[in-house]
């Protein structure tokens, strides 16, 4: 059942318009966005869909089809409910109001193909689809980049996760067959053709649900800020870890911060270097070389940044044994979700069969697989 017929069935009349926004993958550059470094994400072919129509009053009525849950609130009395799906939609409304846009109430139906808590950023997909739909519904004249910033602020301020800008950027700006090489300091970016030859982008889903709101994510961010504050004592021009060279993490720095803060800083700086080197390798069609950078990224995320978990580590250790996998690593915020793997097309099914058996017998859980392709970002959906 598509989002239009769900809307019609639920509200008893048809929607004015529909929009979709995809989830994202990230090839390399993890936990670098809020440190104003580089990322290499792409939008994928799984999306959040919203159907909307204006109301004459100030009531917002929401229906999440996949959860079969509804929620109603007055536009002028928005308050977030913790860990509730409505916050991703209402956070966008809150930001629109804060930026002086005039809105009325509306009815909205949400459906989402992006698996929740799997590290593919279903939250940014929902926020971006909402921003895209409301922009059109109320004629707000927002540019795509405005929507990206707005969706990030919605998540930071209303949902309470101090996430970076990568997920919304990929969701709104994605293009078919391209990754986006994004500099999170000034938001300059270039589309990066992904010529992966006969490799597929395969996600293995641990089934372990992560919750960024759980505090560990925000804690990582604070630890990085502590590192920056210590470095600023000696290097006043340093604004973020992006401005820091590895050589600056010397003995003097080591004595000025905790071991944990030191490790976090080391990881972020090394990850930015890996991304730059990895992009150069991809441009030379050296997919195995790029894959090695992915393994390096995972090691850093697991040992220095400490955002992996035993299930993710297990799946990456399986991947390392396979000739047909160029590289693998955990993806997204961590503590669960998926690994991203570059896998030879003709080996995908056999690998899945063997990995899922091993995963079941070692971790006692079912392994899911998604084969993704870089896809286009936010768009209106034909109403027909
Ligand atoms: C989550 C956040 C992003 C980014 C990643 C880690 O997906 O929403 O901003 O920080 O984690 O790279």
mmCIF file of C-alpha atoms and ligand atoms in Angstrom:
data_model
loop_
_atom_site.group_PDB
_atom_site.id
_atom_site.type_symbol
_atom_site.label_atom_id
_atom_site.label_comp_id
_atom_site.label_asym_id
_atom_site.label_seq_id
_atom_site.Cartn_x
_atom_site.Cartn_y
_atom_site.Cartn_z
ATOM 1 C CA UNK A 1 0.000 0.000 0.000
ATOM 2 C CA UNK A 2 1.538 3.339 -0.963
ATOM 3 C CA UNK A 3 1.629 6.424 1.203
ATOM 4 C CA UNK A 4 -1.147 8.105 -0.786
ATOM 5 C CA UNK A 5 -3.687 5.357 -0.237
ATOM 6 C CA UNK A 6 -2.687 5.106 3.425
ATOM 7 C CA UNK A 7 -3.359 8.829 3.780
ATOM 8 C CA UNK A 8 -6.728 8.559 2.053
ATOM 9 C CA UNK A 9 -7.749 5.569 4.109
ATOM 10 C CA UNK A 10 -6.597 7.096 7.390
ATOM 11 C CA UNK A 11 -7.868 10.660 7.018
ATOM 12 C CA UNK A 12 -10.790 10.068 4.666
ATOM 13 C CA UNK A 13 -9.571 12.489 1.973
ATOM 14 C CA UNK A 14 -6.576 12.680 -0.396
ATOM 15 C CA UNK A 15 -3.163 14.328 0.281
ATOM 16 C CA UNK A 16 -2.090 17.559 -1.424
ATOM 17 C CA UNK A 17 1.388 16.186 -2.172
ATOM 18 C CA UNK A 18 3.948 13.522 -1.316
ATOM 19 C CA UNK A 19 7.706 13.606 -0.857
ATOM 20 C CA UNK A 20 10.454 11.079 -0.251
ATOM 21 C CA UNK A 21 13.940 11.224 1.194
ATOM 22 C CA UNK A 22 16.446 8.374 1.329
ATOM 23 C CA UNK A 23 18.585 6.829 4.015
ATOM 24 C CA UNK A 24 22.347 6.909 3.531
ATOM 25 C CA UNK A 25 25.472 4.845 3.528
ATOM 26 C CA UNK A 26 28.902 6.206 4.343
ATOM 27 C CA UNK A 27 31.932 4.708 2.640
ATOM 28 C CA UNK A 28 34.495 6.205 4.994
ATOM 29 C CA UNK A 29 34.854 9.188 7.342
ATOM 30 C CA UNK A 30 32.937 8.235 10.475
ATOM 31 C CA UNK A 31 32.441 10.579 13.445
ATOM 32 C CA UNK A 32 34.346 13.208 11.494
ATOM 33 C CA UNK A 33 31.372 15.397 10.526
ATOM 34 C CA UNK A 34 30.849 17.115 13.879
ATOM 35 C CA UNK A 35 34.628 17.518 14.102
ATOM 36 C CA UNK A 36 34.350 19.548 10.880
ATOM 37 C CA UNK A 37 36.284 17.009 8.847
ATOM 38 C CA UNK A 38 35.467 15.004 5.704
ATOM 39 C CA UNK A 39 32.844 12.359 4.939
ATOM 40 C CA UNK A 40 32.016 10.218 1.887
ATOM 41 C CA UNK A 41 28.315 9.307 2.112
ATOM 42 C CA UNK A 42 25.744 8.456 -0.557
ATOM 43 C CA UNK A 43 21.960 8.397 -0.514
ATOM 44 C CA UNK A 44 20.476 4.911 -0.982
ATOM 45 C CA UNK A 45 17.409 3.395 -2.612
ATOM 46 C CA UNK A 46 15.471 3.014 0.637
ATOM 47 C CA UNK A 47 13.364 6.038 1.571
ATOM 48 C CA UNK A 48 11.029 7.679 4.039
ATOM 49 C CA UNK A 49 7.778 8.804 2.359
ATOM 50 C CA UNK A 50 5.397 11.451 3.627
ATOM 51 C CA UNK A 51 2.000 12.531 2.308
ATOM 52 C CA UNK A 52 0.660 15.861 3.550
ATOM 53 C CA UNK A 53 -2.311 18.212 3.354
ATOM 54 C CA UNK A 54 -2.966 21.602 4.977
ATOM 55 C CA UNK A 55 -5.610 22.167 7.616
ATOM 56 C CA UNK A 56 -7.527 25.367 8.417
ATOM 57 C CA UNK A 57 -6.746 25.205 12.130
ATOM 58 C CA UNK A 58 -3.449 24.833 14.027
ATOM 59 C CA UNK A 59 -3.711 21.096 14.700
ATOM 60 C CA UNK A 60 -1.060 18.694 13.431
ATOM 61 C CA UNK A 61 -2.252 15.113 13.000
ATOM 62 C CA UNK A 62 0.395 12.466 12.295
ATOM 63 C CA UNK A 63 0.058 8.807 11.392
ATOM 64 C CA UNK A 64 3.045 6.429 11.243
ATOM 65 C CA UNK A 65 1.786 3.579 9.090
ATOM 66 C CA UNK A 66 4.593 1.116 9.877
ATOM 67 C CA UNK A 67 3.999 1.428 13.618
ATOM 68 C CA UNK A 68 0.251 1.890 13.264
ATOM 69 C CA UNK A 69 0.485 4.847 15.658
ATOM 70 C CA UNK A 70 -1.045 8.276 15.517
ATOM 71 C CA UNK A 71 -0.141 11.475 17.286
ATOM 72 C CA UNK A 72 -1.844 14.840 17.511
ATOM 73 C CA UNK A 73 -0.578 18.185 18.794
ATOM 74 C CA UNK A 74 -1.196 21.909 18.411
ATOM 75 C CA UNK A 75 1.300 23.774 16.262
ATOM 76 C CA UNK A 76 1.722 26.426 18.956
ATOM 77 C CA UNK A 77 2.418 23.972 21.763
ATOM 78 C CA UNK A 78 5.161 21.735 20.388
ATOM 79 C CA UNK A 79 7.012 19.643 22.939
ATOM 80 C CA UNK A 80 9.199 16.656 22.124
ATOM 81 C CA UNK A 81 8.274 13.234 23.449
ATOM 82 C CA UNK A 82 11.504 11.397 24.241
ATOM 83 C CA UNK A 83 12.355 8.455 21.959
ATOM 84 C CA UNK A 84 9.187 8.985 19.947
ATOM 85 C CA UNK A 85 9.026 9.036 16.140
ATOM 86 C CA UNK A 86 6.945 12.224 16.133
ATOM 87 C CA UNK A 87 10.001 14.228 17.300
ATOM 88 C CA UNK A 88 11.681 13.850 13.886
ATOM 89 C CA UNK A 89 8.677 15.455 12.189
ATOM 90 C CA UNK A 90 7.800 18.028 14.828
ATOM 91 C CA UNK A 91 11.450 19.064 15.206
ATOM 92 C CA UNK A 92 11.320 20.253 11.596
ATOM 93 C CA UNK A 93 8.093 22.164 12.255
ATOM 94 C CA UNK A 94 9.693 23.702 15.353
ATOM 95 C CA UNK A 95 12.659 24.923 13.294
ATOM 96 C CA UNK A 96 10.421 26.348 10.575
ATOM 97 C CA UNK A 97 8.488 28.304 13.193
ATOM 98 C CA UNK A 98 11.699 29.479 14.876
ATOM 99 C CA UNK A 99 12.944 30.784 11.543
ATOM 100 C CA UNK A 100 9.801 32.890 11.213
ATOM 101 C CA UNK A 101 7.906 30.823 8.638
ATOM 102 C CA UNK A 102 4.153 30.955 8.898
ATOM 103 C CA UNK A 103 2.414 27.599 8.915
ATOM 104 C CA UNK A 104 -1.046 26.238 9.613
ATOM 105 C CA UNK A 105 -1.848 22.825 10.989
ATOM 106 C CA UNK A 106 -1.588 19.840 8.640
ATOM 107 C CA UNK A 107 -2.245 16.118 8.334
ATOM 108 C CA UNK A 108 0.723 13.862 7.575
ATOM 109 C CA UNK A 109 1.233 10.165 6.939
ATOM 110 C CA UNK A 110 4.688 8.602 7.223
ATOM 111 C CA UNK A 111 5.931 5.299 5.846
ATOM 112 C CA UNK A 112 9.581 4.327 5.894
ATOM 113 C CA UNK A 113 11.590 1.670 4.019
ATOM 114 C CA UNK A 114 14.801 2.616 5.803
ATOM 115 C CA UNK A 115 15.253 0.148 8.658
ATOM 116 C CA UNK A 116 15.145 1.861 12.051
ATOM 117 C CA UNK A 117 18.258 1.757 14.252
ATOM 118 C CA UNK A 118 20.328 0.022 11.570
ATOM 119 C CA UNK A 119 22.753 2.900 11.020
ATOM 120 C CA UNK A 120 21.255 3.971 7.673
ATOM 121 C CA UNK A 121 19.838 7.132 9.178
ATOM 122 C CA UNK A 122 16.118 6.639 9.061
ATOM 123 C CA UNK A 123 15.895 9.714 11.302
ATOM 124 C CA UNK A 124 17.499 12.038 8.739
ATOM 125 C CA UNK A 125 15.338 10.468 6.031
ATOM 126 C CA UNK A 126 12.177 11.316 7.987
ATOM 127 C CA UNK A 127 13.374 14.843 8.839
ATOM 128 C CA UNK A 128 14.433 15.552 5.267
ATOM 129 C CA UNK A 129 11.227 14.171 3.739
ATOM 130 C CA UNK A 130 9.212 16.314 6.166
ATOM 131 C CA UNK A 131 11.217 19.448 5.364
ATOM 132 C CA UNK A 132 10.878 18.794 1.640
ATOM 133 C CA UNK A 133 7.123 18.207 1.837
ATOM 134 C CA UNK A 134 6.355 21.177 4.105
ATOM 135 C CA UNK A 135 8.513 23.485 1.991
ATOM 136 C CA UNK A 136 6.360 22.604 -0.990
ATOM 137 C CA UNK A 137 3.047 22.540 0.884
ATOM 138 C CA UNK A 138 3.505 26.010 2.404
ATOM 139 C CA UNK A 139 5.506 27.532 -0.486
ATOM 140 C CA UNK A 140 8.442 28.383 1.781
ATOM 141 C CA UNK A 141 11.088 28.783 -0.953
ATOM 142 C CA UNK A 142 13.783 26.937 0.937
ATOM 143 C CA UNK A 143 16.905 25.845 -0.923
ATOM 144 C CA UNK A 144 18.090 22.277 -0.485
ATOM 145 C CA UNK A 145 20.949 23.414 1.717
ATOM 146 C CA UNK A 146 18.509 25.304 3.956
ATOM 147 C CA UNK A 147 16.611 22.048 4.419
ATOM 148 C CA UNK A 148 19.805 20.208 5.299
ATOM 149 C CA UNK A 149 20.675 22.756 7.997
ATOM 150 C CA UNK A 150 17.123 22.847 9.280
ATOM 151 C CA UNK A 151 16.921 19.063 9.582
ATOM 152 C CA UNK A 152 20.209 18.985 11.495
ATOM 153 C CA UNK A 153 19.001 21.663 13.899
ATOM 154 C CA UNK A 154 15.741 19.753 14.365
ATOM 155 C CA UNK A 155 17.708 16.718 15.469
ATOM 156 C CA UNK A 156 20.125 18.732 17.631
ATOM 157 C CA UNK A 157 17.530 20.850 19.400
ATOM 158 C CA UNK A 158 14.255 18.920 19.382
ATOM 159 C CA UNK A 159 15.357 15.283 19.348
ATOM 160 C CA UNK A 160 18.415 16.096 21.472
ATOM 161 C CA UNK A 161 21.091 14.247 19.470
ATOM 162 C CA UNK A 162 24.060 16.485 18.752
ATOM 163 C CA UNK A 163 24.614 14.838 15.375
ATOM 164 C CA UNK A 164 26.674 16.293 12.571
ATOM 165 C CA UNK A 165 25.409 17.266 9.130
ATOM 166 C CA UNK A 166 26.366 14.198 7.091
ATOM 167 C CA UNK A 167 23.090 12.264 7.170
ATOM 168 C CA UNK A 168 20.785 15.070 6.122
ATOM 169 C CA UNK A 169 23.259 16.272 3.552
ATOM 170 C CA UNK A 170 23.327 12.851 1.886
ATOM 171 C CA UNK A 171 19.563 12.415 2.151
ATOM 172 C CA UNK A 172 18.728 15.766 0.546
ATOM 173 C CA UNK A 173 21.635 16.109 -1.906
ATOM 174 C CA UNK A 174 22.228 12.498 -3.061
ATOM 175 C CA UNK A 175 22.657 11.649 -6.755
ATOM 176 C CA UNK A 176 22.413 8.393 -8.686
ATOM 177 C CA UNK A 177 25.667 6.433 -8.850
ATOM 178 C CA UNK A 178 27.588 9.100 -6.920
ATOM 179 C CA UNK A 179 28.961 9.473 -3.451
ATOM 180 C CA UNK A 180 29.392 12.951 -1.993
ATOM 181 C CA UNK A 181 32.786 14.083 -0.807
ATOM 182 C CA UNK A 182 31.789 16.673 1.740
ATOM 183 C CA UNK A 183 33.945 19.048 3.725
ATOM 184 C CA UNK A 184 31.919 19.560 6.902
ATOM 185 C CA UNK A 185 33.811 22.737 7.821
ATOM 186 C CA UNK A 186 32.526 24.918 4.976
ATOM 187 C CA UNK A 187 30.031 22.481 3.375
ATOM 188 C CA UNK A 188 31.914 22.550 0.084
ATOM 189 C CA UNK A 189 31.320 19.267 -1.711
ATOM 190 C CA UNK A 190 31.795 17.379 -4.896
ATOM 191 C CA UNK A 191 29.967 14.438 -6.336
ATOM 192 C CA UNK A 192 32.269 11.500 -6.432
ATOM 193 C CA UNK A 193 31.610 8.900 -9.163
ATOM 194 C CA UNK A 194 31.570 5.465 -7.618
ATOM 195 C CA UNK A 195 33.120 3.182 -10.201
ATOM 196 C CA UNK A 196 33.234 0.051 -8.139
ATOM 197 C CA UNK A 197 33.647 -2.253 -11.141
ATOM 198 C CA UNK A 198 32.142 -5.611 -10.217
ATOM 199 C CA UNK A 199 31.900 -4.805 -6.501
ATOM 200 C CA UNK A 200 28.552 -4.279 -4.786
ATOM 201 C CA UNK A 201 27.900 -2.233 -1.673
ATOM 202 C CA UNK A 202 26.544 -4.742 0.806
ATOM 203 C CA UNK A 203 25.297 -3.992 4.302
ATOM 204 C CA UNK A 204 25.181 -6.739 6.895
ATOM 205 C CA UNK A 205 22.768 -5.796 9.645
ATOM 206 C CA UNK A 206 23.680 -7.029 13.125
ATOM 207 C CA UNK A 207 20.099 -6.576 14.259
ATOM 208 C CA UNK A 208 21.506 -4.766 17.307
ATOM 209 C CA UNK A 209 19.532 -1.541 17.563
ATOM 210 C CA UNK A 210 21.572 1.482 18.381
ATOM 211 C CA UNK A 211 20.148 4.522 20.056
ATOM 212 C CA UNK A 212 22.089 7.704 19.489
ATOM 213 C CA UNK A 213 19.964 9.499 22.035
ATOM 214 C CA UNK A 214 21.431 7.045 24.551
ATOM 215 C CA UNK A 215 24.167 9.536 25.402
ATOM 216 C CA UNK A 216 27.297 7.760 24.143
ATOM 217 C CA UNK A 217 27.172 9.734 20.896
ATOM 218 C CA UNK A 218 26.909 13.090 22.652
ATOM 219 C CA UNK A 219 29.657 11.958 25.022
ATOM 220 C CA UNK A 220 32.044 11.315 22.101
ATOM 221 C CA UNK A 221 31.362 14.801 20.900
ATOM 222 C CA UNK A 222 32.175 16.252 24.326
ATOM 223 C CA UNK A 223 35.414 14.259 24.523
ATOM 224 C CA UNK A 224 36.505 15.689 21.174
ATOM 225 C CA UNK A 225 35.670 19.181 22.425
ATOM 226 C CA UNK A 226 37.812 18.578 25.514
ATOM 227 C CA UNK A 227 40.705 17.667 23.238
ATOM 228 C CA UNK A 228 40.200 20.830 21.203
ATOM 229 C CA UNK A 229 40.066 22.979 24.367
ATOM 230 C CA UNK A 230 43.388 21.521 25.588
ATOM 231 C CA UNK A 231 45.032 22.041 22.203
ATOM 232 C CA UNK A 232 43.813 25.625 22.008
ATOM 233 C CA UNK A 233 45.965 26.488 25.043
ATOM 234 C CA UNK A 234 49.040 25.988 22.875
ATOM 235 C CA UNK A 235 47.633 26.430 19.380
ATOM 236 C CA UNK A 236 45.136 29.304 19.565
ATOM 237 C CA UNK A 237 44.126 28.976 15.896
ATOM 238 C CA UNK A 238 42.717 25.478 16.410
ATOM 239 C CA UNK A 239 38.903 25.605 16.147
ATOM 240 C CA UNK A 240 38.161 21.900 15.750
ATOM 241 C CA UNK A 241 39.983 18.589 15.348
ATOM 242 C CA UNK A 242 40.008 19.344 11.637
ATOM 243 C CA UNK A 243 42.734 21.915 12.306
ATOM 244 C CA UNK A 244 44.929 19.462 14.193
ATOM 245 C CA UNK A 245 47.947 17.587 12.772
ATOM 246 C CA UNK A 246 48.935 14.217 14.197
ATOM 247 C CA UNK A 247 52.269 15.735 15.296
ATOM 248 C CA UNK A 248 50.376 18.049 17.663
ATOM 249 C CA UNK A 249 49.258 15.030 19.706
ATOM 250 C CA UNK A 250 52.630 14.997 21.475
ATOM 251 C CA UNK A 251 53.718 14.109 25.022
ATOM 252 C CA UNK A 252 52.723 17.517 26.337
ATOM 253 C CA UNK A 253 49.204 17.077 24.975
ATOM 254 C CA UNK A 254 49.101 13.565 26.370
ATOM 255 C CA UNK A 255 49.707 14.812 29.893
ATOM 256 C CA UNK A 256 47.049 17.522 29.542
ATOM 257 C CA UNK A 257 44.117 15.190 28.744
ATOM 258 C CA UNK A 258 42.797 11.797 29.807
ATOM 259 C CA UNK A 259 43.816 8.681 27.870
ATOM 260 C CA UNK A 260 40.305 8.471 26.528
ATOM 261 C CA UNK A 261 40.331 12.002 25.132
ATOM 262 C CA UNK A 262 43.741 11.316 23.572
ATOM 263 C CA UNK A 263 42.445 8.198 21.807
ATOM 264 C CA UNK A 264 39.342 9.978 20.529
ATOM 265 C CA UNK A 265 41.425 12.782 19.016
ATOM 266 C CA UNK A 266 43.901 10.373 17.461
ATOM 267 C CA UNK A 267 41.091 8.442 15.789
ATOM 268 C CA UNK A 268 39.421 11.522 14.261
ATOM 269 C CA UNK A 269 42.644 12.923 12.835
ATOM 270 C CA UNK A 270 43.668 9.547 11.395
ATOM 271 C CA UNK A 271 40.202 9.016 9.908
ATOM 272 C CA UNK A 272 40.393 12.295 7.991
ATOM 273 C CA UNK A 273 43.760 11.203 6.592
ATOM 274 C CA UNK A 274 42.353 7.775 5.669
ATOM 275 C CA UNK A 275 39.484 9.427 3.821
ATOM 276 C CA UNK A 276 41.766 11.626 1.744
ATOM 277 C CA UNK A 277 44.013 8.700 0.877
ATOM 278 C CA UNK A 278 40.985 6.480 0.233
ATOM 279 C CA UNK A 279 39.466 8.932 -2.253
ATOM 280 C CA UNK A 280 42.755 9.082 -4.150
ATOM 281 C CA UNK A 281 42.810 5.276 -4.314
ATOM 282 C CA UNK A 282 39.212 5.129 -5.565
ATOM 283 C CA UNK A 283 40.058 7.597 -8.304
ATOM 284 C CA UNK A 284 42.842 5.226 -9.394
ATOM 285 C CA UNK A 285 40.288 2.366 -9.385
ATOM 286 C CA UNK A 286 42.244 0.708 -6.586
ATOM 287 C CA UNK A 287 39.286 -0.818 -4.802
ATOM 288 C CA UNK A 288 41.357 -3.221 -2.711
ATOM 289 C CA UNK A 289 43.490 -0.282 -1.587
ATOM 290 C CA UNK A 290 40.345 1.608 -0.606
ATOM 291 C CA UNK A 291 39.114 -1.517 1.175
ATOM 292 C CA UNK A 292 42.235 -1.509 3.351
ATOM 293 C CA UNK A 293 41.350 2.021 4.461
ATOM 294 C CA UNK A 294 37.887 0.726 5.404
ATOM 295 C CA UNK A 295 39.470 -1.949 7.593
ATOM 296 C CA UNK A 296 41.702 0.739 9.125
ATOM 297 C CA UNK A 297 38.636 2.852 9.823
ATOM 298 C CA UNK A 298 36.945 -0.040 11.591
ATOM 299 C CA UNK A 299 39.979 -0.727 13.757
ATOM 300 C CA UNK A 300 40.083 2.907 14.830
ATOM 301 C CA UNK A 301 36.348 3.024 15.519
ATOM 302 C CA UNK A 302 36.586 -0.155 17.556
ATOM 303 C CA UNK A 303 39.810 0.406 19.505
ATOM 304 C CA UNK A 304 40.283 4.175 19.731
ATOM 305 C CA UNK A 305 36.823 5.665 19.372
ATOM 306 C CA UNK A 306 35.151 2.673 21.052
ATOM 307 C CA UNK A 307 31.816 2.859 19.249
ATOM 308 C CA UNK A 308 31.750 -0.690 17.869
ATOM 309 C CA UNK A 309 30.251 -3.786 19.514
ATOM 310 C CA UNK A 310 31.071 -7.485 19.476
ATOM 311 C CA UNK A 311 28.591 -8.233 16.693
ATOM 312 C CA UNK A 312 30.070 -5.575 14.379
ATOM 313 C CA UNK A 313 33.623 -6.703 15.186
ATOM 314 C CA UNK A 314 32.652 -10.294 14.449
ATOM 315 C CA UNK A 315 31.212 -9.440 11.021
ATOM 316 C CA UNK A 316 34.284 -7.407 10.074
ATOM 317 C CA UNK A 317 36.575 -10.241 11.210
ATOM 318 C CA UNK A 318 34.624 -12.648 8.958
ATOM 319 C CA UNK A 319 34.935 -10.212 6.036
ATOM 320 C CA UNK A 320 38.710 -9.987 6.449
ATOM 321 C CA UNK A 321 39.051 -13.697 5.652
ATOM 322 C CA UNK A 322 37.298 -13.348 2.306
ATOM 323 C CA UNK A 323 39.118 -12.763 -0.984
ATOM 324 C CA UNK A 324 35.853 -11.545 -2.535
ATOM 325 C CA UNK A 325 35.489 -8.675 -0.020
ATOM 326 C CA UNK A 326 37.701 -5.641 -0.676
ATOM 327 C CA UNK A 327 36.947 -3.946 2.623
ATOM 328 C CA UNK A 328 34.471 -3.747 5.484
ATOM 329 C CA UNK A 329 33.783 -1.607 8.530
ATOM 330 C CA UNK A 330 31.028 -0.578 10.882
ATOM 331 C CA UNK A 331 28.932 2.274 9.529
ATOM 332 C CA UNK A 332 27.227 5.256 11.135
ATOM 333 C CA UNK A 333 27.087 6.161 14.796
ATOM 334 C CA UNK A 334 27.914 2.645 16.003
ATOM 335 C CA UNK A 335 26.939 0.436 18.971
ATOM 336 C CA UNK A 336 24.976 -1.737 16.530
ATOM 337 C CA UNK A 337 23.513 -1.311 13.074
ATOM 338 C CA UNK A 338 25.316 -2.480 9.945
ATOM 339 C CA UNK A 339 28.714 -3.152 8.520
ATOM 340 C CA UNK A 340 29.364 -1.808 5.031
ATOM 341 C CA UNK A 341 31.239 -4.200 2.734
ATOM 342 C CA UNK A 342 32.545 -3.994 -0.824
ATOM 343 C CA UNK A 343 31.772 -7.448 -2.193
ATOM 344 C CA UNK A 344 32.349 -9.048 -5.630
ATOM 345 C CA UNK A 345 28.910 -9.285 -7.232
ATOM 346 C CA UNK A 346 29.057 -13.008 -7.954
ATOM 347 C CA UNK A 347 29.999 -13.827 -4.341
ATOM 348 C CA UNK A 348 27.197 -11.947 -2.557
ATOM 349 C CA UNK A 349 24.711 -14.776 -2.118
ATOM 350 C CA UNK A 350 27.266 -17.389 -1.084
ATOM 351 C CA UNK A 351 28.792 -15.000 1.454
ATOM 352 C CA UNK A 352 25.423 -14.167 2.899
ATOM 353 C CA UNK A 353 24.592 -17.857 3.300
ATOM 354 C CA UNK A 354 27.848 -18.559 5.117
ATOM 355 C CA UNK A 355 27.916 -15.352 7.189
ATOM 356 C CA UNK A 356 24.352 -15.767 8.360
ATOM 357 C CA UNK A 357 25.088 -19.308 9.521
ATOM 358 C CA UNK A 358 28.210 -18.219 11.362
ATOM 359 C CA UNK A 359 26.409 -15.228 12.848
ATOM 360 C CA UNK A 360 23.533 -17.375 14.035
ATOM 361 C CA UNK A 361 25.765 -19.974 15.633
ATOM 362 C CA UNK A 362 28.180 -17.482 17.272
ATOM 363 C CA UNK A 363 25.910 -14.561 18.168
ATOM 364 C CA UNK A 364 22.587 -16.370 18.259
ATOM 365 C CA UNK A 365 20.981 -13.800 15.991
ATOM 366 C CA UNK A 366 19.583 -13.565 12.501
ATOM 367 C CA UNK A 367 21.709 -11.671 9.977
ATOM 368 C CA UNK A 368 19.996 -9.408 7.487
ATOM 369 C CA UNK A 369 21.560 -8.160 4.276
ATOM 370 C CA UNK A 370 20.900 -5.097 2.122
ATOM 371 C CA UNK A 371 22.534 -4.620 -1.268
ATOM 372 C CA UNK A 372 22.396 -0.876 -1.852
ATOM 373 C CA UNK A 373 23.074 1.487 -4.740
ATOM 374 C CA UNK A 374 23.891 5.197 -4.508
ATOM 375 C CA UNK A 375 20.639 6.945 -5.388
ATOM 376 C CA UNK A 376 18.974 10.281 -5.769
ATOM 377 C CA UNK A 377 18.109 12.550 -2.804
ATOM 378 C CA UNK A 378 14.844 14.181 -1.638
ATOM 379 C CA UNK A 379 12.163 14.489 -4.298
ATOM 380 C CA UNK A 380 8.445 14.957 -4.768
ATOM 381 C CA UNK A 381 6.542 11.779 -5.518
ATOM 382 C CA UNK A 382 3.977 11.837 -8.352
ATOM 383 C CA UNK A 383 0.490 12.040 -6.943
ATOM 384 C CA UNK A 384 -1.113 9.777 -9.615
HETATM 385 C C1 LIG B 1 25.366 9.457 13.026
HETATM 386 C C2 LIG B 1 25.224 10.966 12.998
HETATM 387 C C3 LIG B 1 26.126 11.578 11.934
HETATM 388 C C4 LIG B 1 27.567 11.072 12.072
HETATM 389 C C5 LIG B 1 27.592 9.555 12.206
HETATM 390 C C6 LIG B 1 28.969 9.041 12.505
HETATM 391 O O1 LIG B 1 24.886 8.899 11.839
HETATM 392 O O2 LIG B 1 23.895 11.331 12.749
HETATM 393 O O3 LIG B 1 26.077 12.984 12.005
HETATM 394 O O4 LIG B 1 28.217 11.700 13.130
HETATM 395 O O5 LIG B 1 26.732 9.090 13.216
HETATM 396 O O6 LIG B 1 29.824 9.301 11.451
#
